[in-house]
PDB file of C-alpha atoms in Angstrom:
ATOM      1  CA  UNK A   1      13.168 -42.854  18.997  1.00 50.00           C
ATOM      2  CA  UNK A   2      10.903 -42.314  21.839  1.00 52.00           C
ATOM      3  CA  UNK A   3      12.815 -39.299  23.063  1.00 58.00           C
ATOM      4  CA  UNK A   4      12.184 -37.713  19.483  1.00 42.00           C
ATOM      5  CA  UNK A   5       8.806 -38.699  19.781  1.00 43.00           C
ATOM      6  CA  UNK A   6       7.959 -36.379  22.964  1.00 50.00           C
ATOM      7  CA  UNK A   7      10.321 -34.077  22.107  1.00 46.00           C
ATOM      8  CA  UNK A   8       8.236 -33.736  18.734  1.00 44.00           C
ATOM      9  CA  UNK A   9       4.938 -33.630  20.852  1.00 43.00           C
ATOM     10  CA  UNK A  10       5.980 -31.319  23.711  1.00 47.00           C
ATOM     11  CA  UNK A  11       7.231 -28.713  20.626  1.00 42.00           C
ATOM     12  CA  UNK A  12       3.448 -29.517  19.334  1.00 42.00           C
ATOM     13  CA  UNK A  13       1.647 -28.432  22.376  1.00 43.00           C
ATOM     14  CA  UNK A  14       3.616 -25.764  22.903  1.00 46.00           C
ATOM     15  CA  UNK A  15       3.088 -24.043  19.625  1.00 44.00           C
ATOM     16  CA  UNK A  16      -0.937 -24.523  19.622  1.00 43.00           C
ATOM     17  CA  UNK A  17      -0.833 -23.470  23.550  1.00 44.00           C
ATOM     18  CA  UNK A  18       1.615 -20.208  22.573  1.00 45.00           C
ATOM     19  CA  UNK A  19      -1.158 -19.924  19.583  1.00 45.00           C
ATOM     20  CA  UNK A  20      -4.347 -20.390  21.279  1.00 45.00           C
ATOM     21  CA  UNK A  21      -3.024 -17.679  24.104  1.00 44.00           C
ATOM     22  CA  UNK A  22      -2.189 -15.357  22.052  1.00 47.00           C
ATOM     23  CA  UNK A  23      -3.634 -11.865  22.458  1.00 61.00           C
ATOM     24  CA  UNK A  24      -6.560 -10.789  19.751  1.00 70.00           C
ATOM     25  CA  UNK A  25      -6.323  -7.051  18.224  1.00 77.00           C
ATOM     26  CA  UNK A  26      -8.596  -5.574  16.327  1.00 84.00           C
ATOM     27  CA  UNK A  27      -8.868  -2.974  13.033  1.00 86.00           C
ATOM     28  CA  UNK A  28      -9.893   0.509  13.659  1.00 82.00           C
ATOM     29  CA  UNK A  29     -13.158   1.212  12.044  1.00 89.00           C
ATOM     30  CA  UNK A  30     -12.390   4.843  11.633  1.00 95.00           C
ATOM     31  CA  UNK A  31      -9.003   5.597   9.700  1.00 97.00           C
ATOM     32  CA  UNK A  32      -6.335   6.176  12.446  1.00 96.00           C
ATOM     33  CA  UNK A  33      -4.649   8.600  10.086  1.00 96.00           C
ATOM     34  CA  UNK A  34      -5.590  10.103   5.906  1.00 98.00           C
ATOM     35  CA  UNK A  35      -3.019  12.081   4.065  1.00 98.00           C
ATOM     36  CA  UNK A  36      -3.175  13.207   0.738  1.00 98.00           C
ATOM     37  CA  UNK A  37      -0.631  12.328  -2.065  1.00 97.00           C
ATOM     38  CA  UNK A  38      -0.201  14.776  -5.187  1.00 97.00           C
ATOM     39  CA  UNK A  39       1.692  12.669  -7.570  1.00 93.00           C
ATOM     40  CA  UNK A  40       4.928  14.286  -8.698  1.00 93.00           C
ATOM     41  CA  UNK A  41       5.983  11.540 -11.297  1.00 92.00           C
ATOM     42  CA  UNK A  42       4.957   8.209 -12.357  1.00 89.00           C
ATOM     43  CA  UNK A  43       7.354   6.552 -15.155  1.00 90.00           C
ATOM     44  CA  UNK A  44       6.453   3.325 -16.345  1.00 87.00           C
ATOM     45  CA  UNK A  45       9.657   1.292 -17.622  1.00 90.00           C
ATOM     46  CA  UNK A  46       8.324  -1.707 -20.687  1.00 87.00           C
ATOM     47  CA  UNK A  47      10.658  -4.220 -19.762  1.00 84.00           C
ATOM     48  CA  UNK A  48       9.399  -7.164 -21.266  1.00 82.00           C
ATOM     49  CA  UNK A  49       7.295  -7.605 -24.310  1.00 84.00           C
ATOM     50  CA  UNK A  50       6.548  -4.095 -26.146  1.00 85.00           C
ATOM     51  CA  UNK A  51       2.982  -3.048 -24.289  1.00 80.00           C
ATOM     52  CA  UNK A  52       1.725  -4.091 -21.111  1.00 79.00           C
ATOM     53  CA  UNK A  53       3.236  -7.358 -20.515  1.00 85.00           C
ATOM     54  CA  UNK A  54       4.154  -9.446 -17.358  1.00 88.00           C
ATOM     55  CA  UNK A  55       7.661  -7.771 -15.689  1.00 90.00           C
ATOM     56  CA  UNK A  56       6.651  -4.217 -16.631  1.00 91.00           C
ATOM     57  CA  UNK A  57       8.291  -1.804 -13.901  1.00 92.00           C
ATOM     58  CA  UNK A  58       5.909   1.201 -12.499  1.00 90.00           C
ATOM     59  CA  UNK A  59       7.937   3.889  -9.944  1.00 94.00           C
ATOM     60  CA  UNK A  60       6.528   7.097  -8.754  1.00 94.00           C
ATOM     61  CA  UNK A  61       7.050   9.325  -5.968  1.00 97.00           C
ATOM     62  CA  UNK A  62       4.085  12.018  -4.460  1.00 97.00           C
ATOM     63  CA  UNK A  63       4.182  14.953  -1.657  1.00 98.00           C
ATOM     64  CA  UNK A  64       2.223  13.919   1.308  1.00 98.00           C
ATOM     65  CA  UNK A  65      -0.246  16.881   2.638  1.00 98.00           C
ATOM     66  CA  UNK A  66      -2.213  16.718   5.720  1.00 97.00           C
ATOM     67  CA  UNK A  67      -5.161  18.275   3.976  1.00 97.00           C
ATOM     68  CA  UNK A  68      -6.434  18.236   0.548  1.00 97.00           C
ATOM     69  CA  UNK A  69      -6.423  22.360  -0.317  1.00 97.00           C
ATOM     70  CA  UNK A  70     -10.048  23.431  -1.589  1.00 96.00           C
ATOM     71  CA  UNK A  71      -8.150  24.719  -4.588  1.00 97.00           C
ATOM     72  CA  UNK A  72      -6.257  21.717  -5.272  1.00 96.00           C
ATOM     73  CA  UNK A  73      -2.991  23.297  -5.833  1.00 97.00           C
ATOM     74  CA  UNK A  74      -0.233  21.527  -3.742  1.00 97.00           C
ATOM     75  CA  UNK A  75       0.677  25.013  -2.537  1.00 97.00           C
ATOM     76  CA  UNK A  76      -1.895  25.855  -0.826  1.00 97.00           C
ATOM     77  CA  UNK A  77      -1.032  23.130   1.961  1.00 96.00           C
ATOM     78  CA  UNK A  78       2.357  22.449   3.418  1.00 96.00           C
ATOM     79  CA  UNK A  79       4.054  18.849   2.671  1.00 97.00           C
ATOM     80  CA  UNK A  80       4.296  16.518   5.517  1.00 98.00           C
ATOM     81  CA  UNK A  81       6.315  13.863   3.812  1.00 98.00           C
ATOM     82  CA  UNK A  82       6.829  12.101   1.120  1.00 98.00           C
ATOM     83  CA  UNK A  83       5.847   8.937  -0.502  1.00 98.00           C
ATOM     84  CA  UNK A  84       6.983   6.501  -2.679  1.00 97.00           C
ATOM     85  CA  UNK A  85       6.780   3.410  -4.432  1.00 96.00           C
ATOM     86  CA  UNK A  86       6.830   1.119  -7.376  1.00 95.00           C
ATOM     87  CA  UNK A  87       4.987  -2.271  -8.525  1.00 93.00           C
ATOM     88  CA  UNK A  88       5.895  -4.645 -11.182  1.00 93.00           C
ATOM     89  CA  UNK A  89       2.883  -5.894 -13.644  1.00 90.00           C
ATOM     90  CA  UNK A  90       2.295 -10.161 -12.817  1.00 91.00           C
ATOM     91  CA  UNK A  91      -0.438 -11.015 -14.546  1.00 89.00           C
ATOM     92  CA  UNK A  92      -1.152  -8.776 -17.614  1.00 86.00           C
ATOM     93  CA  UNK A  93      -4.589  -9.137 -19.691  1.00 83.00           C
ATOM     94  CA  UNK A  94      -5.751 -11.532 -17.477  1.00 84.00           C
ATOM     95  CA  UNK A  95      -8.948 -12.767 -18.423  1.00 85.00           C
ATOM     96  CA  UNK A  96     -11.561 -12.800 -15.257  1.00 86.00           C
ATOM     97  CA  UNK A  97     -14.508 -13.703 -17.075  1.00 88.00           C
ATOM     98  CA  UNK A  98     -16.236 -10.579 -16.771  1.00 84.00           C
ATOM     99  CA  UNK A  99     -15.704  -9.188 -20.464  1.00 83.00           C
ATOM    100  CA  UNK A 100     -12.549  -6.869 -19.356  1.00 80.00           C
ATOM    101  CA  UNK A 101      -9.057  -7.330 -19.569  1.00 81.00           C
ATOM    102  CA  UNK A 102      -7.657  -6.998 -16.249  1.00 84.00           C
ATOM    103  CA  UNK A 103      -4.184  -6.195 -14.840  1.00 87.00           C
ATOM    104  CA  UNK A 104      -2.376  -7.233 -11.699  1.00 91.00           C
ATOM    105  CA  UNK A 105       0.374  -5.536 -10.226  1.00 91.00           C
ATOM    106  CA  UNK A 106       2.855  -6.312  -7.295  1.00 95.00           C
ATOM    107  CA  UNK A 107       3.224  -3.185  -5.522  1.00 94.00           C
ATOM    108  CA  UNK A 108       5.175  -1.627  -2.541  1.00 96.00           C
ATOM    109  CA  UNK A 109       4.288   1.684  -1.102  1.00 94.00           C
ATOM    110  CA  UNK A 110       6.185   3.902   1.569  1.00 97.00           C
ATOM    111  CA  UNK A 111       5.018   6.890   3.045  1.00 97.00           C
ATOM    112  CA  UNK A 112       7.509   8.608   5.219  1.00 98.00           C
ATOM    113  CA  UNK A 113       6.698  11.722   7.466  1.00 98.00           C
ATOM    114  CA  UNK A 114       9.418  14.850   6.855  1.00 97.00           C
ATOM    115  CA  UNK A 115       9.272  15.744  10.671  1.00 96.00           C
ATOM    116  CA  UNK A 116      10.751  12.181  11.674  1.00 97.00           C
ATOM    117  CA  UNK A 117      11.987   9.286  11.212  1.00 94.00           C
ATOM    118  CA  UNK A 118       8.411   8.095  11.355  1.00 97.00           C
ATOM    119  CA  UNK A 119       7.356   5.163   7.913  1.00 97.00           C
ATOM    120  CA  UNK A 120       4.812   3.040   6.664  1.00 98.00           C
ATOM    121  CA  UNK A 121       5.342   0.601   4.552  1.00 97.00           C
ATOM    122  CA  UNK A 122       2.351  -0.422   2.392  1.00 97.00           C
ATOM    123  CA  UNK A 123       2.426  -3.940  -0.326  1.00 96.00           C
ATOM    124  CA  UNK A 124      -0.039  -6.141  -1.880  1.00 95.00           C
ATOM    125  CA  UNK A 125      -1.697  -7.182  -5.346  1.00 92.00           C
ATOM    126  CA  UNK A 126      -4.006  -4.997  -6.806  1.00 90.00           C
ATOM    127  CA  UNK A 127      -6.414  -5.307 -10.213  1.00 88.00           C
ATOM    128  CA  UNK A 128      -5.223  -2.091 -12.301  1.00 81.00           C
ATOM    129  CA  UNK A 129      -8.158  -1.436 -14.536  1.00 70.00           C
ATOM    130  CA  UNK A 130      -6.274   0.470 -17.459  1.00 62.00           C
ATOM    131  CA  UNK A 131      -3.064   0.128 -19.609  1.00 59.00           C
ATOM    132  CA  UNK A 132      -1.589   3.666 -18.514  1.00 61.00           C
ATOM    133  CA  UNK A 133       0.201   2.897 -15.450  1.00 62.00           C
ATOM    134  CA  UNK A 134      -1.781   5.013 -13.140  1.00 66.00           C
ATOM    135  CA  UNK A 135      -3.783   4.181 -10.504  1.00 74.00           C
ATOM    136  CA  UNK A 136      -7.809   4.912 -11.519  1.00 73.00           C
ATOM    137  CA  UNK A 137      -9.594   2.830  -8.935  1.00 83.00           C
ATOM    138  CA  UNK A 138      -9.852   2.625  -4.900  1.00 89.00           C
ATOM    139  CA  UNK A 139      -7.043   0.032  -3.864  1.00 92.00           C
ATOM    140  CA  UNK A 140      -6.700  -1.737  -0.409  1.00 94.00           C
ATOM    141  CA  UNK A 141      -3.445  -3.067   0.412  1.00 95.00           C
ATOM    142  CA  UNK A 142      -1.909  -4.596   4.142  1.00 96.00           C
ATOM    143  CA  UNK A 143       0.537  -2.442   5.747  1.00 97.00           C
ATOM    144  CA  UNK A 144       3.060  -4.828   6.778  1.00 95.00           C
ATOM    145  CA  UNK A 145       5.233  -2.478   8.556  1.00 93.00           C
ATOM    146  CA  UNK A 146       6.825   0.763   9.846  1.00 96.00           C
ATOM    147  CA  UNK A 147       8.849   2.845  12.084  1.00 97.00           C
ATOM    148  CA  UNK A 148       8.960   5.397  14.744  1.00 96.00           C
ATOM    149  CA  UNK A 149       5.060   6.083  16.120  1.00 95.00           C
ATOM    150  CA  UNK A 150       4.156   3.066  13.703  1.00 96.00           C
ATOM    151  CA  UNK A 151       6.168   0.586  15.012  1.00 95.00           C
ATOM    152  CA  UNK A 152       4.220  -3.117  15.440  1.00 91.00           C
ATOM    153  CA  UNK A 153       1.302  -1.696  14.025  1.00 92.00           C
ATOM    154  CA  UNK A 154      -0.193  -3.512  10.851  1.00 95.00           C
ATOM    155  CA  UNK A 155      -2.820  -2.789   9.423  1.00 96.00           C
ATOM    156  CA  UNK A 156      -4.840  -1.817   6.138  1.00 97.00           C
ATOM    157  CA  UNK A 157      -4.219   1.145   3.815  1.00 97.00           C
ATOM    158  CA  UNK A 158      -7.234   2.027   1.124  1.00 96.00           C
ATOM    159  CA  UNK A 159      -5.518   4.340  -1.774  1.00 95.00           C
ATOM    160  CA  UNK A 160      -8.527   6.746  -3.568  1.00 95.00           C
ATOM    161  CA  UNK A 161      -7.886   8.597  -6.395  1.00 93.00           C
ATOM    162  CA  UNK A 162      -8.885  12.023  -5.833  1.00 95.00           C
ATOM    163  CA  UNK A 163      -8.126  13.562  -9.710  1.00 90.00           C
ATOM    164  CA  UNK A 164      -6.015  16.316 -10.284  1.00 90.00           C
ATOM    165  CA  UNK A 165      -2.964  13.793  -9.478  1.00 92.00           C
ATOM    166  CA  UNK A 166      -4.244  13.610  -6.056  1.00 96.00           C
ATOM    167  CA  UNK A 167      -4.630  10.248  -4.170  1.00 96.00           C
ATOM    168  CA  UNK A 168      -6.265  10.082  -0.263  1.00 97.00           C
ATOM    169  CA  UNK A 169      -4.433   7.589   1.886  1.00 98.00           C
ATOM    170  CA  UNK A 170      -6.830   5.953   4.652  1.00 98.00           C
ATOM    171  CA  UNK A 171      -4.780   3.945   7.195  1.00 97.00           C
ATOM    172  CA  UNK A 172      -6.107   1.792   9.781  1.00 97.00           C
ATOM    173  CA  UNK A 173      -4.118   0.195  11.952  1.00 95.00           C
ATOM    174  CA  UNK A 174      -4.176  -2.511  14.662  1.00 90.00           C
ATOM    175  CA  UNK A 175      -4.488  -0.831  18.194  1.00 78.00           C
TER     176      UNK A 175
END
């Protein structure tokens, strides 16, 4: 019993001293990349109850651009990539107090660069503030992953909408 004891206790300081020592990085102030998104479809699937109910499936897909054109016609800048995602309604109508009925949804976003094999993989809860399925407010979400040039670099992505179907992408990521 005394064995388990210190084995128990050794295991104990050694996970606060690996803890305590390990090294502190920060979030970029500035975004360390924006895109822009032109949404090419959004389909919401009513799987549950008829309406916005709790299970209701949202996918979409979107061009990535580099720049959002002047004109905001898609052609007028080339794609970089494309991204892509879907989130699944948790909480609908949920009552916050505040005299609106507001609507949470699960999501997972990807954003993957055409040039590489380069991804970011975006998820989180976010407050929808309409019924439609589209996204109408400024969303911040972790990034909990990616590949290539993003590799073991988390961070934060904030999703604007832009109109015209377009969306700007700030990511800031741990140095």
């Amino acid at each position: 019993m005394k064995i388990l004891a210190q084995t128990i206790t050794t295991l104990l300081v050694a996970a606060t001293v690996g803890c305590a020592t390990t090294t502190s990085r920060t979030l970029s102030t500035e975004p360390t990349l924006t895109v822009y998104c032109h949404e090419g479809e959004l389909s919401r699937c009513d799987l549950a109850d008829s309406g916005p109910s709790q299970g209701d499936l949202t996918t979409w897909w979107a061009d990535v651009h580099a720049d959002l054109p002047e004109s905001r016609n898609p052609d007028d800048s080339p794609r970089i990539g494309i991204a892509s995602g879907f989130n699944i309604t948790t909480s609908p109508k949920h009552d916050l107090g505040d005299g609106q009925l507001h609507e949470f949804r699960a999501s997972n976003f990807n954003l993957r660069w055409l040039d590489s094999e380069d991804q970011i993989v975006v998820c989180g809860l976010h407050d929808y503030a309409n019924e439609g399925g589209q996204l109408i407010n400024a969303c911040r979400r972790p990034v909990i992953g990616g590949s290539g040039r993003f590799l073991d670099r988390p961070g934060v992505a904030t999703v604007t909408p832009e109109g015209d179907d377009w969306f700007r992408v700030d990511v800031f990521l741990l140095d």
